[in-house]
Coordinates of C-alpha atoms in Angstrom, one line a residue:
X1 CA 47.9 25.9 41.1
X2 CA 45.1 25.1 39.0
X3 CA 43.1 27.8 36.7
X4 CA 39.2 28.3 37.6
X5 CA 38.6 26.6 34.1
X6 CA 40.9 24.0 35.0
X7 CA 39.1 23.4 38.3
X8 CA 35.5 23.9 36.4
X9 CA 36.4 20.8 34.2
X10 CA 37.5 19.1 36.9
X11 CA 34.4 19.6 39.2
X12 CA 32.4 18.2 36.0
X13 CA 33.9 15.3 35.2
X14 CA 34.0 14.1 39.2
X15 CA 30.2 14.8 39.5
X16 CA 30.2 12.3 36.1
X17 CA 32.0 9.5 38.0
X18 CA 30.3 10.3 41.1
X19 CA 27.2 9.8 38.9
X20 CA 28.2 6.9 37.2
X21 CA 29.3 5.0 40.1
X22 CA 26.1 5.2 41.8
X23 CA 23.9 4.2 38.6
X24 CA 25.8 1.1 38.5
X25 CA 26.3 -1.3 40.8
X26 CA 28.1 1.0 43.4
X27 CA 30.8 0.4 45.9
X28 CA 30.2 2.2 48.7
X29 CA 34.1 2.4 49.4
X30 CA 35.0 3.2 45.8
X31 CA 32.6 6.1 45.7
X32 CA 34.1 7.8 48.8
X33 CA 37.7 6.4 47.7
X34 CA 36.6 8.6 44.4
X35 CA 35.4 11.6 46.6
X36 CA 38.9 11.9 48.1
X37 CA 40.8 12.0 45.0
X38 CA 38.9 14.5 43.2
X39 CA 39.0 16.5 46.6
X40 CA 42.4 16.5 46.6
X41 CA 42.8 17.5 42.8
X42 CA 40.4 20.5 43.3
X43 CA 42.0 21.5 46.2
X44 CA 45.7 21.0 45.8
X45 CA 45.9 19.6 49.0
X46 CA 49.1 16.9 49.7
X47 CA 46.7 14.0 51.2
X48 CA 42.9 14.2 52.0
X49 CA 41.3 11.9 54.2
X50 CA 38.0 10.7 55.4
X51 CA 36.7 10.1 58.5
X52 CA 33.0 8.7 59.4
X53 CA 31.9 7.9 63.4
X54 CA 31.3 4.6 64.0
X55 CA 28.7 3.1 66.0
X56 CA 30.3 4.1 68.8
X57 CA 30.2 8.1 68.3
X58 CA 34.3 7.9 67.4
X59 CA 35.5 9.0 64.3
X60 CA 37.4 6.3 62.3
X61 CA 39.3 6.7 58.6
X62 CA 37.2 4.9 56.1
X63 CA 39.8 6.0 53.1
X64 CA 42.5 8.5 52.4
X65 CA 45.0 9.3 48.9
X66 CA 47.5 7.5 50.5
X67 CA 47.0 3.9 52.1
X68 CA 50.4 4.8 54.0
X69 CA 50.1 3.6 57.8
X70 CA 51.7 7.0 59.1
X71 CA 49.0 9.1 57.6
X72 CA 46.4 6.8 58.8
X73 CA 47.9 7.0 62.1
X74 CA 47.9 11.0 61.8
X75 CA 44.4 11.2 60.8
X76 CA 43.5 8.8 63.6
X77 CA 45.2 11.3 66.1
X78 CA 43.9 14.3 64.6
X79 CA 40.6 12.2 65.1
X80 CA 40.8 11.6 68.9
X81 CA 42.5 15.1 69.9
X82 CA 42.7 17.3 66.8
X83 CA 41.4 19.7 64.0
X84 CA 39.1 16.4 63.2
X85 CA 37.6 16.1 66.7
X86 CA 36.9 19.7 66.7
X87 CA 35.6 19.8 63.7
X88 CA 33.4 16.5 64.5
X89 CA 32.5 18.2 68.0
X90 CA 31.7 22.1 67.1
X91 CA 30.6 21.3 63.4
X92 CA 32.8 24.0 61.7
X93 CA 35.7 24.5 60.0
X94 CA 38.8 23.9 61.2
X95 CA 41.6 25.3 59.3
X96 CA 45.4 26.1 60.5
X97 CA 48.0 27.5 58.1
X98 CA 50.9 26.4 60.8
X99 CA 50.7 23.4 62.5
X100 CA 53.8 23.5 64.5
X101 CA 51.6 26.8 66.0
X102 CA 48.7 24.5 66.9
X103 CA 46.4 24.1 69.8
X104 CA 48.4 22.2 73.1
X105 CA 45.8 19.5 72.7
X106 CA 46.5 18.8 69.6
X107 CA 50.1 17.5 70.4
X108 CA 49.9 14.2 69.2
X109 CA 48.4 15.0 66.1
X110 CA 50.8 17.8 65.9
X111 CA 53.7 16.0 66.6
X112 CA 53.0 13.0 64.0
X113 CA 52.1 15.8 61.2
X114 CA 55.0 17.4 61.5
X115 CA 56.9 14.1 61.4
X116 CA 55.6 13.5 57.8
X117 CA 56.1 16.8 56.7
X118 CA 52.4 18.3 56.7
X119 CA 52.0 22.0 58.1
X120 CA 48.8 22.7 57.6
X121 CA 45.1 21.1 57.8
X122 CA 41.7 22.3 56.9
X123 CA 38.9 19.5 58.9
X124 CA 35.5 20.1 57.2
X125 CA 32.7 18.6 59.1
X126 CA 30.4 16.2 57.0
X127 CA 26.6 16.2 57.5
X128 CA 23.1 14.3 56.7
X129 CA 20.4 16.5 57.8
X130 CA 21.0 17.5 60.9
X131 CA 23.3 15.3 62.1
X132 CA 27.2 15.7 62.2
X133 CA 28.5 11.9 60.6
X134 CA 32.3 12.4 59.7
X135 CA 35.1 15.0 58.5
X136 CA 37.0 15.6 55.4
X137 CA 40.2 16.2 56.1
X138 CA 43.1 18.3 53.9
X139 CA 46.6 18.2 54.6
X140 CA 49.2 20.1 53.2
X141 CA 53.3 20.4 53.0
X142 CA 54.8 24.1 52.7
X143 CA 54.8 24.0 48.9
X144 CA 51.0 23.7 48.7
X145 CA 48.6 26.2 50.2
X146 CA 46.0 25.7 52.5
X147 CA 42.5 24.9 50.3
X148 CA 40.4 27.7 51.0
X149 CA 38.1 27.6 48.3

């Protein structure tokens, strides 16, 4: 676990490459491919992801730490019937120390997190203005804690 210093020096130098990326000519996928990895840093989660709607008013994974297909597919599940949806649909937190405990309708998210060895998620909903336009998504194993802060 990192120190509050450790974290404060973190949090600096990703609002410097969040700056510098969009001075420059920015990629719009390498500034949120940047955003997830210095979420996951700060937070000690195992994988973050992140999820936009599409034109269509579903939620779809634009990038994640991991380009693995399985955690894709998770996030995609948790998107459709899961701590993403919820989060998408209520526009609050949704955080759960124990997966295997989760919500009924969250099966097939439950059942592919568990499967890759994550038990516990914290969906934040994403905003501009007033609208609700994606999640962030943190996922964790036992040995990491649930990012809280």
């Amino acid at each position: 676990m990192m120190s509050p210093t450790e974290k404060e020096r973190l949090l600096i130098d990703a609002f410097a490459t969040v700056t510098s990326t969009l001075v420059r000519d920015h990629d719009f996928v390498e500034l949120l491919q940047t955003l997830v990895e210095i979420t996951k840093d700060i937070t000690d989660a195992t994988d973050v992801g992140l999820l936009l709607v599409d034109g269509t008013g579903h939620l779809e994974v634009v990038t994640s730490t991991r380009e693995n297909g399985d955690l894709i597919e998770t996030m995609e599940r948790g998107a459709h019937s899961g701590p993403c949806q919820q989060s998408f649909r209520t526009g609050e937190i949704v955080a759960d120390s124990d997966i295997a405990a989760s919500p009924p309708e969250w099966a097939e998210f439950r059942d592919a997190a568990l499967a890759l060895g994550l038990r516990a998620v914290v969906s934040i909903p994403m905003r501009y203005r007033t609208s609700i336009i994606g999640v962030l998504v943190h996922l964790s194993r036992p040995d990491r804690r649930v990012p809280r802060e």
